[in-house]
Coordinates of C-alpha atoms in Angstrom, one line a residue:
X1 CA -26.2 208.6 -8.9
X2 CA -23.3 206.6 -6.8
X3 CA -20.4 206.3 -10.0
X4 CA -18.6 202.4 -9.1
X5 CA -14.7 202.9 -8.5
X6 CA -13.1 201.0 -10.9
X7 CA -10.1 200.6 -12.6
X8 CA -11.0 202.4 -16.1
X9 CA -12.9 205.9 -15.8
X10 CA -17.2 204.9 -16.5
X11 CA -19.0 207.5 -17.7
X12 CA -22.7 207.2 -19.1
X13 CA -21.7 206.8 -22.4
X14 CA -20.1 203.6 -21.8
X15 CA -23.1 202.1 -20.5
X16 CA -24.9 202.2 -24.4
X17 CA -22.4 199.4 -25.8
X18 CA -22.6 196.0 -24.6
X19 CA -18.5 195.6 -23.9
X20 CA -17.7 194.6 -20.4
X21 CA -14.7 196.1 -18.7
X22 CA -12.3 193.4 -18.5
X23 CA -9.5 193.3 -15.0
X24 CA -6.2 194.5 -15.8
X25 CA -4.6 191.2 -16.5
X26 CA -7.2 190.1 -18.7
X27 CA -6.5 193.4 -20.8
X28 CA -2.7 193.1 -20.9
X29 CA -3.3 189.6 -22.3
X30 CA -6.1 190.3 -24.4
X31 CA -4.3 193.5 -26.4
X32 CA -3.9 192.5 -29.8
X33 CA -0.7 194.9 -30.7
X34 CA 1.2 192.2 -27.6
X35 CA -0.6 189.0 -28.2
X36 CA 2.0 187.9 -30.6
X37 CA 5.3 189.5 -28.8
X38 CA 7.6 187.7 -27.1
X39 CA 6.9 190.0 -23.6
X40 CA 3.2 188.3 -24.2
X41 CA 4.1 184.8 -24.1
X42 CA 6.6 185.1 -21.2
X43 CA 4.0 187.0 -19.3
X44 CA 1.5 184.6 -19.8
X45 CA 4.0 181.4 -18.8
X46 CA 4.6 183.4 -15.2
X47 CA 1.3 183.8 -14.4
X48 CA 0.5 180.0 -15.2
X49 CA 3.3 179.4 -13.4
X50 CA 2.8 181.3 -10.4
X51 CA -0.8 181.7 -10.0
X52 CA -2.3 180.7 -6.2
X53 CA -4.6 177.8 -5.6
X54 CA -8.0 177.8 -6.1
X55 CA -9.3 178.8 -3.0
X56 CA -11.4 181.0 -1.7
X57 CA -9.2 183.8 0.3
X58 CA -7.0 183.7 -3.3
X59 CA -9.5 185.9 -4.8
X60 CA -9.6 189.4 -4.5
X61 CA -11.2 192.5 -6.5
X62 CA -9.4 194.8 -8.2
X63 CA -11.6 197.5 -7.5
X64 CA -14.0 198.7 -4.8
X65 CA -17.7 198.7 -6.0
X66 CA -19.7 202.0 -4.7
X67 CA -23.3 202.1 -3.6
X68 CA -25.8 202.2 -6.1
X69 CA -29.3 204.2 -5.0
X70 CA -32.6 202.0 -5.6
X71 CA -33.1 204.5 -8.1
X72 CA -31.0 203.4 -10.3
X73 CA -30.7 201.1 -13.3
X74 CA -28.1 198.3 -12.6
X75 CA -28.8 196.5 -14.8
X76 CA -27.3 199.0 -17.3
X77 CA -24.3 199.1 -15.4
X78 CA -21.4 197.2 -15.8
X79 CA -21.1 193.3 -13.8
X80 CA -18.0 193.0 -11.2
X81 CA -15.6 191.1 -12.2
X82 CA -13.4 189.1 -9.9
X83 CA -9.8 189.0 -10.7
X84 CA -6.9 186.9 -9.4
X85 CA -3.3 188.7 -8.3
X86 CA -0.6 186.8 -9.4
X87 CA 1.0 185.9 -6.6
X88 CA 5.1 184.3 -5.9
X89 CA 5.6 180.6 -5.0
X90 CA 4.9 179.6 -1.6
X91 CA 8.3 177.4 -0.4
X92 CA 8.3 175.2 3.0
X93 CA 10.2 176.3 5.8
X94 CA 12.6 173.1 4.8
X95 CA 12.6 174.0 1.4
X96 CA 13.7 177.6 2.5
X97 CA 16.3 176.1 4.8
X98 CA 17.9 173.6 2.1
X99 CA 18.1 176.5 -0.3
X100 CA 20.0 178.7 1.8
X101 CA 22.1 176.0 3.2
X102 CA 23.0 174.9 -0.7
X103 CA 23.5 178.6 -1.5
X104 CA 26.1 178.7 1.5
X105 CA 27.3 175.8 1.0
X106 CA 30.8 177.3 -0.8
X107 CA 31.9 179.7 1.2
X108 CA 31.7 177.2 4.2
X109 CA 33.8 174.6 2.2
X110 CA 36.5 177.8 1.3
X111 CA 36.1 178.5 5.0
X112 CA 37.3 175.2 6.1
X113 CA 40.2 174.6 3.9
X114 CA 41.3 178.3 4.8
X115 CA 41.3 177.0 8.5
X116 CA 43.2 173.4 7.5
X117 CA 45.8 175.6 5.6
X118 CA 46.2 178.2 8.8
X119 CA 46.5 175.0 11.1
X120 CA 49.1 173.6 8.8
X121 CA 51.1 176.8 8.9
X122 CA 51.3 177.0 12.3
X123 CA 52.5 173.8 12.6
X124 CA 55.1 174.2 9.9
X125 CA 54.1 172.0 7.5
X126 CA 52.9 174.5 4.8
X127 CA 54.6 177.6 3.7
X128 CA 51.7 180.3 4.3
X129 CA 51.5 181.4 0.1
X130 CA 53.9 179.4 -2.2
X131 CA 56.3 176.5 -2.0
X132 CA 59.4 177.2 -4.4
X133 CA 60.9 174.1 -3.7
X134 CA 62.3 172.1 -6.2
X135 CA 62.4 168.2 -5.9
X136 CA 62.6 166.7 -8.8
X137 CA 66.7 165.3 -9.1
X138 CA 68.2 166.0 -12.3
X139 CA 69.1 162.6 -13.9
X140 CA 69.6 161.1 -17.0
X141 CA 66.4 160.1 -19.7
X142 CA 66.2 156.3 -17.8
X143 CA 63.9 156.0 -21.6
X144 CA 66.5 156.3 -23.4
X145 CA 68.9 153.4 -24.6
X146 CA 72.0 153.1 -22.4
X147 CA 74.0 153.1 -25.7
X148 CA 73.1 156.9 -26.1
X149 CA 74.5 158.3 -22.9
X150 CA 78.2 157.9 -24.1
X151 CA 79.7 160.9 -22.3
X152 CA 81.0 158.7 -19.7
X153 CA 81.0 155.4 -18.9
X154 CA 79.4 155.8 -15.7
X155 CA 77.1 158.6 -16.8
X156 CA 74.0 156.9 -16.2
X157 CA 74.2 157.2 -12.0
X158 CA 76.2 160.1 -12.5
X159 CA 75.6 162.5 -9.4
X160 CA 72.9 160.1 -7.8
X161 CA 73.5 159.5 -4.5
X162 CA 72.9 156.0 -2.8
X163 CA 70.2 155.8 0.2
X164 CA 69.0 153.1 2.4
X165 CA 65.6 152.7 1.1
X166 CA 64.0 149.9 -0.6
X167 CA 61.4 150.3 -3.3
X168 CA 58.5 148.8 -2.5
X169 CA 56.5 146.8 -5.6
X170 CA 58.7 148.0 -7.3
X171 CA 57.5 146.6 -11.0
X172 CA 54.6 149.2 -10.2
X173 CA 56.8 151.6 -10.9
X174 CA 56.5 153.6 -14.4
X175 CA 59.9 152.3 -15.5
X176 CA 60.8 149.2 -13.1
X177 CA 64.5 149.4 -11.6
X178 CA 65.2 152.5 -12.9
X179 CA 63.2 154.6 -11.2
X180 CA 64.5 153.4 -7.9
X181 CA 67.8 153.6 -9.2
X182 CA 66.8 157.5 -10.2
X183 CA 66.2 158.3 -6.6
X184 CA 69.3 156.4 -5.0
X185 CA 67.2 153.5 -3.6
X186 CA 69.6 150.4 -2.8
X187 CA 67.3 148.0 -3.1
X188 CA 64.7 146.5 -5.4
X189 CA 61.5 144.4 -5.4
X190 CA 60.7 141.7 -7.5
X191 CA 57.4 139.7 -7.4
X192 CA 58.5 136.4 -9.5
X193 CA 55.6 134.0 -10.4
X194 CA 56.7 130.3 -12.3
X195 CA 54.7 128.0 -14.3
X196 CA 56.1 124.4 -15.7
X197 CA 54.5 125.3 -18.9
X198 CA 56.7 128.2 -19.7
X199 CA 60.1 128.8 -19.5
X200 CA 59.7 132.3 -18.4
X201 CA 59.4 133.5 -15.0
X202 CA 57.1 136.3 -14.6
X203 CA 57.0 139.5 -12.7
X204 CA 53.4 141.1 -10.9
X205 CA 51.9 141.1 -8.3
X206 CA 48.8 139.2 -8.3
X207 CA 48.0 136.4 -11.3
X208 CA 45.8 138.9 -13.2
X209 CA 48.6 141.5 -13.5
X210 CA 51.1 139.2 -15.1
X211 CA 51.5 139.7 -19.3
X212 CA 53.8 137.5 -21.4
X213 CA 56.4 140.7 -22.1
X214 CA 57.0 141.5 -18.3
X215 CA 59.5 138.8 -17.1
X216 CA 61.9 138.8 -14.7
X217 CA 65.1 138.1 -17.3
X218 CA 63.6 141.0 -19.5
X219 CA 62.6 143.7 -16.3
X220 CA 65.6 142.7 -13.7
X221 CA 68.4 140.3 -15.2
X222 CA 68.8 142.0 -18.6
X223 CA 69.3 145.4 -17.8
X224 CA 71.4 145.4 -14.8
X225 CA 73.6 142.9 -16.6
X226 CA 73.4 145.9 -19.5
X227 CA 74.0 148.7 -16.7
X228 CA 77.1 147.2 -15.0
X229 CA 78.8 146.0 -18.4
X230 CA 78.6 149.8 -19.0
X231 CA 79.6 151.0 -15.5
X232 CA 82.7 148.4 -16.0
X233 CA 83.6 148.5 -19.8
X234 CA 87.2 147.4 -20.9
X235 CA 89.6 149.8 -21.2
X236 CA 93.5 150.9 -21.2
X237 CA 93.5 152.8 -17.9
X238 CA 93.4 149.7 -15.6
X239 CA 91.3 147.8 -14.1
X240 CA 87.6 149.1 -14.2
X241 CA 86.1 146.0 -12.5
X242 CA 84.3 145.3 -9.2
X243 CA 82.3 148.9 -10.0
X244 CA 78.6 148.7 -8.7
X245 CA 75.7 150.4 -10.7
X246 CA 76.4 153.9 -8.2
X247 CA 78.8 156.0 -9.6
X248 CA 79.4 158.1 -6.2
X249 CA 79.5 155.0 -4.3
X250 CA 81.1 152.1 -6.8
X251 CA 81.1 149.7 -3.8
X252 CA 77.9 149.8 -2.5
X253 CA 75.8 147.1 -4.1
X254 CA 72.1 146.8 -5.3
X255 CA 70.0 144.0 -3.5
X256 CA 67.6 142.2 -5.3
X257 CA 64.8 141.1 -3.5
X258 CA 63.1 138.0 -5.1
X259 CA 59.3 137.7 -4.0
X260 CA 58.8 133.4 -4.5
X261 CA 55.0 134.0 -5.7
X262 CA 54.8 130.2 -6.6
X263 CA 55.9 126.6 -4.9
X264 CA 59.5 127.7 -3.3
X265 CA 61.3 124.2 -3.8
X266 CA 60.2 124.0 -7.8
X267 CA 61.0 128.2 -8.5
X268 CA 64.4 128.7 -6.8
X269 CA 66.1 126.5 -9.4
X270 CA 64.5 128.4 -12.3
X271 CA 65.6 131.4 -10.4
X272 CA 69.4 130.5 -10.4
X273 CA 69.0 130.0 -13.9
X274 CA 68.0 133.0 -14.7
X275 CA 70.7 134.7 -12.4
X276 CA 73.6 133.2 -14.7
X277 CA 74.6 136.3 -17.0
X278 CA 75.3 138.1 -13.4
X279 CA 76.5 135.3 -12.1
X280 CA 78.7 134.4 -15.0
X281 CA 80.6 138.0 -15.0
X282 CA 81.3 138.0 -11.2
X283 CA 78.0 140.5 -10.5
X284 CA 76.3 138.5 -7.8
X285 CA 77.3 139.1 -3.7
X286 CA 78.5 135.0 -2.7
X287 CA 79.7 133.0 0.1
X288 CA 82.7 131.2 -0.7
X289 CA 82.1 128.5 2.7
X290 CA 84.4 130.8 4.7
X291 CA 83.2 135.2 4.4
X292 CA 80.6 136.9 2.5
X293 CA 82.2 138.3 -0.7
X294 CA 80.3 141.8 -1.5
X295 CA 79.7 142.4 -5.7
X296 CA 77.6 144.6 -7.3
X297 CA 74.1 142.9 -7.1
X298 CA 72.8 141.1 -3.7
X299 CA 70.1 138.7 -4.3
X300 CA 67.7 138.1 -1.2
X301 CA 65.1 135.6 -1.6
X302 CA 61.6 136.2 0.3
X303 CA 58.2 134.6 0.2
X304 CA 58.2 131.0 -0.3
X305 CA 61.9 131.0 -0.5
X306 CA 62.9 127.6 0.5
X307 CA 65.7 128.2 3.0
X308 CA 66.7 124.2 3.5
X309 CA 68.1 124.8 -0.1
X310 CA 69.9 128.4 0.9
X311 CA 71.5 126.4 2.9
X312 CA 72.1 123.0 1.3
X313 CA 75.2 124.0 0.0
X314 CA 77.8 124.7 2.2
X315 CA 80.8 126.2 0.1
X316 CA 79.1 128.5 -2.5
X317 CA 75.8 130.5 -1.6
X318 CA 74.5 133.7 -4.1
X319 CA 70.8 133.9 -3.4
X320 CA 70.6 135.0 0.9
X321 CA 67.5 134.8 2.7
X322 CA 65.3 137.3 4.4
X323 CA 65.5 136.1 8.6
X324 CA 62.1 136.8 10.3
X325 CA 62.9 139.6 12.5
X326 CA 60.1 138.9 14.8
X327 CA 62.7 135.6 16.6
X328 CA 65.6 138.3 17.1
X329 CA 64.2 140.4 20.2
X330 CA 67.0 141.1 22.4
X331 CA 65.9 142.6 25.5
X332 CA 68.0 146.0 27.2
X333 CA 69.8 144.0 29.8
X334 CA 70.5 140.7 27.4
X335 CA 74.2 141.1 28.1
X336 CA 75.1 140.2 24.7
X337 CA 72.9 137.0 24.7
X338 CA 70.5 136.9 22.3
X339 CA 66.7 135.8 22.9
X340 CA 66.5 132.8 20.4
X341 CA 62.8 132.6 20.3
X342 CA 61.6 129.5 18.4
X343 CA 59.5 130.4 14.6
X344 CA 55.9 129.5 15.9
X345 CA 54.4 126.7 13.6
X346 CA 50.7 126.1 13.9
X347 CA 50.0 124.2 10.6
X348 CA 48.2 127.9 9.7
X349 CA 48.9 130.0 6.6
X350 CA 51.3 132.6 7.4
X351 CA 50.9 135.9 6.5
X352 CA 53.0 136.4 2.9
X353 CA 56.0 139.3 2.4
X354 CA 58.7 137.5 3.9
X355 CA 60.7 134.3 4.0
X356 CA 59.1 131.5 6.2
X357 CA 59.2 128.5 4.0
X358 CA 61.3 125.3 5.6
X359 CA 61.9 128.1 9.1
X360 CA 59.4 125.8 10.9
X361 CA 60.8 125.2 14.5
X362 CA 63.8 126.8 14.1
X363 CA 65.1 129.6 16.3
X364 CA 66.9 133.1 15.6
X365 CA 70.5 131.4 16.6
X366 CA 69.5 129.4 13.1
X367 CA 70.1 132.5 10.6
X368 CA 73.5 134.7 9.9
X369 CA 75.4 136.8 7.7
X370 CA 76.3 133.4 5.8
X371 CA 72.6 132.5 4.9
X372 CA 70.6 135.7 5.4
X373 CA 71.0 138.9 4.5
X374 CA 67.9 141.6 5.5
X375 CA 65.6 140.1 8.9
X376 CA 62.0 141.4 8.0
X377 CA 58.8 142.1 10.1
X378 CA 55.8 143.2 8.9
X379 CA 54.9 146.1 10.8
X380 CA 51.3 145.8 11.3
X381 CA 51.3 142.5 13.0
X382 CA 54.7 142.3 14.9
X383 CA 54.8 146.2 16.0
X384 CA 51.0 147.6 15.8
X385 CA 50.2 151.0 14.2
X386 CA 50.3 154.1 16.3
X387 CA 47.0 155.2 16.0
X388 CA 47.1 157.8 18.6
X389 CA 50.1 159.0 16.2
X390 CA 53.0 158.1 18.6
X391 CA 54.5 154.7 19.2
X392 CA 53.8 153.4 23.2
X393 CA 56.9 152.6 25.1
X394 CA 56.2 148.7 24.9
X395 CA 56.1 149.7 20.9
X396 CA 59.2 151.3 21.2
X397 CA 61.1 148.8 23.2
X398 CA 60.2 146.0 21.2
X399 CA 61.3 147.5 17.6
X400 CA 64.8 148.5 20.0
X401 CA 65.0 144.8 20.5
X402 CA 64.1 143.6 17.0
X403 CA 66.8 145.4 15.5
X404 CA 69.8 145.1 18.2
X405 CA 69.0 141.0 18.0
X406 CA 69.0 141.2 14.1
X407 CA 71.9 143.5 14.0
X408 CA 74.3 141.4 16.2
X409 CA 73.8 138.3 13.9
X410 CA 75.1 140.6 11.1
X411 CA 71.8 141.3 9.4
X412 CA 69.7 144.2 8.1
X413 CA 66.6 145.2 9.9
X414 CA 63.6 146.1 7.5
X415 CA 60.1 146.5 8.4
X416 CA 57.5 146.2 5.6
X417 CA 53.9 147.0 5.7
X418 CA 54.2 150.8 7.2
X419 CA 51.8 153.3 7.7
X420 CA 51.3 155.0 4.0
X421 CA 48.6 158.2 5.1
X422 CA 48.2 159.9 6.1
X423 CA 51.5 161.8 5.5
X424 CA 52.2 163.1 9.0
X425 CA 51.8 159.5 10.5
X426 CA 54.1 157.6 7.6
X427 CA 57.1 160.6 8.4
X428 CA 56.8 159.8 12.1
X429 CA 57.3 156.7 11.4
X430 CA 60.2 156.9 8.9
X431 CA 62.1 159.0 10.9
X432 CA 61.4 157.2 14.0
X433 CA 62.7 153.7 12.4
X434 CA 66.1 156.0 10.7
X435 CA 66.5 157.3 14.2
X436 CA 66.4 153.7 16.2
X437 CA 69.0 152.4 13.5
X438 CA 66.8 150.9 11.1
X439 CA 68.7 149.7 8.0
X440 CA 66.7 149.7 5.0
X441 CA 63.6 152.0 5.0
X442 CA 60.5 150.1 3.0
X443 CA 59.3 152.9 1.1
X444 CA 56.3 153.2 -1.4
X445 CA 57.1 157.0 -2.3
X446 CA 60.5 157.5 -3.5
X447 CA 60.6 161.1 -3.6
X448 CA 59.3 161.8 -0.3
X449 CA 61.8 159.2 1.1
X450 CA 64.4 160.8 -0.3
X451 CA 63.9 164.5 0.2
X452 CA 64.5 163.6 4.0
X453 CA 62.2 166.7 4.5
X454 CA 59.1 164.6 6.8
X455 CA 58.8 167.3 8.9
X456 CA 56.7 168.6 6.0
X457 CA 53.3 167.8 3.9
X458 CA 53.9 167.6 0.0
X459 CA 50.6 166.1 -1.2
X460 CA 47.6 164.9 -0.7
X461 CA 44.4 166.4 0.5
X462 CA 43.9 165.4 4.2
X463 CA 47.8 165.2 4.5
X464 CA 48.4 166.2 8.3

């Protein structure tokens, strides 16, 4: 008699009780001393879990069933059983091509940064391991009361040394004023806004920033009026007057740049109002009718700056206006003459950041030392930005021009609205404006203005 090959041993005893041999998974599952163990349950979930369709070619034997003679009783013997293999999860070839994409995923980002920083190091822009520069200027506690720093009088510039730059928004700032100041910046921002139903004038840039507590007395007037009273106090050693708020450079004076926000005729007498406590102790820059007397604080007037008013009075002028720079081109071969371009006037809304108000049909020959003090230009829309990261030669001729026509009329060429990022493309253009003889540098970052190191990335994540 043919004996069946299967998985337990048969032997003719077996075949006088009525238990049926039971596949190997149906055992493990079935054994009472594992039903209740923690092995058990888990075992069970992965088969659940990963047991193949019901079809056909899914099922399998366990064992191989061997020839019975006709002889012999079958019906005694045992019935097959068909058993199942567990078998893994079937994935898609997209599912198999996501999951090893998301699995390398890491090491191609580490890859690409590692390239970046190589390509930055060449270039010399990053150090290859660690940057042990320090930037930071050492400077008194601007959050501390003036009162406090009583080692010297003119402790609180002490060692801060005055740049061309002008801080940009500068009410932005964590502490407005003094943190230009902190840096050496010689000139300020102001954004004034006035309404007839409050005596205040108020500092922000846009109607929804402005709060009752941020004026332009309490953020500007106040404490520069504080500052210079302690850079010039009364004492027995002579005169200590006519000092600005630098101590390196006592002469070099602070411009105040007055944004008109609202309606320029009804805001610039509130704003000579507000201008008396510097204006009372001698602070404020003037024209006495005949010269430009320098002080300690300059105040420009930009925006909707009226400038019939600036110039209304023709013996005593302390608020100066900011020229449009785009009327001064002077072209190589001028000879001295200057191009006196006429201020287009369309009956269109200009473009805001600079003084336009009452300019209509006038021409560059109009403004001077003894009305205006900076000549501004946005940028954007008088120069264009170098998007192929250099300036053209038509680029470069015209900001040439710009600044020869605004500096033979006696006034400062700024340019506002400059590149900010990326980094590399802002330092071209800083250094490109210092080199042509720019004289105030519109800056955002302080720090990075003032380091003078462009030829170097310090932040940012795509800086290059």
């Amino acid at each position: 008699m043919a004996v069946p090959l299967l998985e337990r041993e048969w032997s003719p005893a077996s075949t006088q009780t009525t238990d049926t041999i039971e596949p190997k998974w149906q055992v493990r599952f079935n054994d009472g001393k594992r039903r209740n163990s923690r092995h058990s349950l888990l075992s069970r979930i992965w088969y659940w879990q990963s047991r193949p369709s019901m079809r056909d070619d899914h099922y399998t034997h366990d064992y191989y069933a061997a020839p019975l003679d006709d002889d012999d009783d079958s019906e005694d013997l045992p019935k097959p059983t068909l058993a199942r293999q567990p078998r893994g999860v079937n994935y898609s070839p997209m599912l198999r091509w996501l999951r090893r994409s998301l699995l390398r995923l890491p090491l191609y980002i580490l890859m690409l940064f590692g390239i970046l920083h190589l390509i930055l190091v060449v270039y010399g822009r990053k150090p290859l391991l660690w940057d042990n520069r320090k930037d930071d200027v050492e400077i008194p506690d601007w959050a501390t009361d003036l009162q406090a720093l009583t080692h010297y009088a003119t402790d609180p510039t002490r060692d801060v040394q005055p740049i061309p730059c002008h801080s940009h928004n500068d009410y932005w700032r964590r502490i407005p004023l003094f943190d230009a100041l902190r840096y050496g910046c010689t000139s300020v921002e102001a954004d004034v806004w006035g309404y007839d139903e409050n005596d205040d004038l108020f500092v922000g840039h846009s109607t929804a920033s402005l709060t009752p507590t941020r004026t332009f007395k309490g953020l500007y007037v106040d404490p520069l009026v504080k500052l210079l009273d302690k850079m010039n106090p009364s004492t027995s050693f002579g005169d200590t007057k006519g000092h600005g708020v630098f101590d390196e450079d006592p002469h070099q004076t602070l411009v105040l740049l007055v944004d008109f926000k609202t309606e320029g005729h009804t805001l610039f007498q509130r704003v000579q109002e507000q201008l008396e406590p510097l204006r009372k102790r001698n602070y404020l820059t003037y024209w006495n009718g005949d010269k430009v007397i320098s002080r300690a604080i300059t105040v420009v007037g930009t925006g909707e700056t009226p400038f019939d008013l600036i110039i209304a009075n023709q013996t005593y002028r302390d608020i100066f206006f900011d020229a449009p720079l785009e009327l001064m081109y002077e072209p190589p071969s001028g000879g001295g003459q200057v191009h006196a371009a006429v201020m287009p006037h369309d009956g269109k809304e200009k473009k805001r950041g600079q003084g336009q108000e009452g300019t209509a049909h006038l021409t560059a020959d109009a403004f001077n030392a003894s009305n205006s003090y900076y000549a501004s230009v946005s940028m954007t829309s008088a120069i264009g930005i170098p998007w192929s990261g250099r300036f053209s030669a038509h680029q470069l001729e015209r900001i040439r021009g710009q600044i020869r026509g605004a500096q033979q009329r006696g006034l400062k060429a700024r340019y506002w609205e400059t590149p900010a990022w990326p980094t590399s493309l802002r330092n071209y253009v800083w250094e490109l404006l210092v080199r042509e003889g720019t004289d105030m540098l519109n800056v955002d970052h302080l720090k990075a203005a003032v380091s003078k190191d462009w030829g170097r990335v310090g932040h940012g994540l795509f800086d290059a």
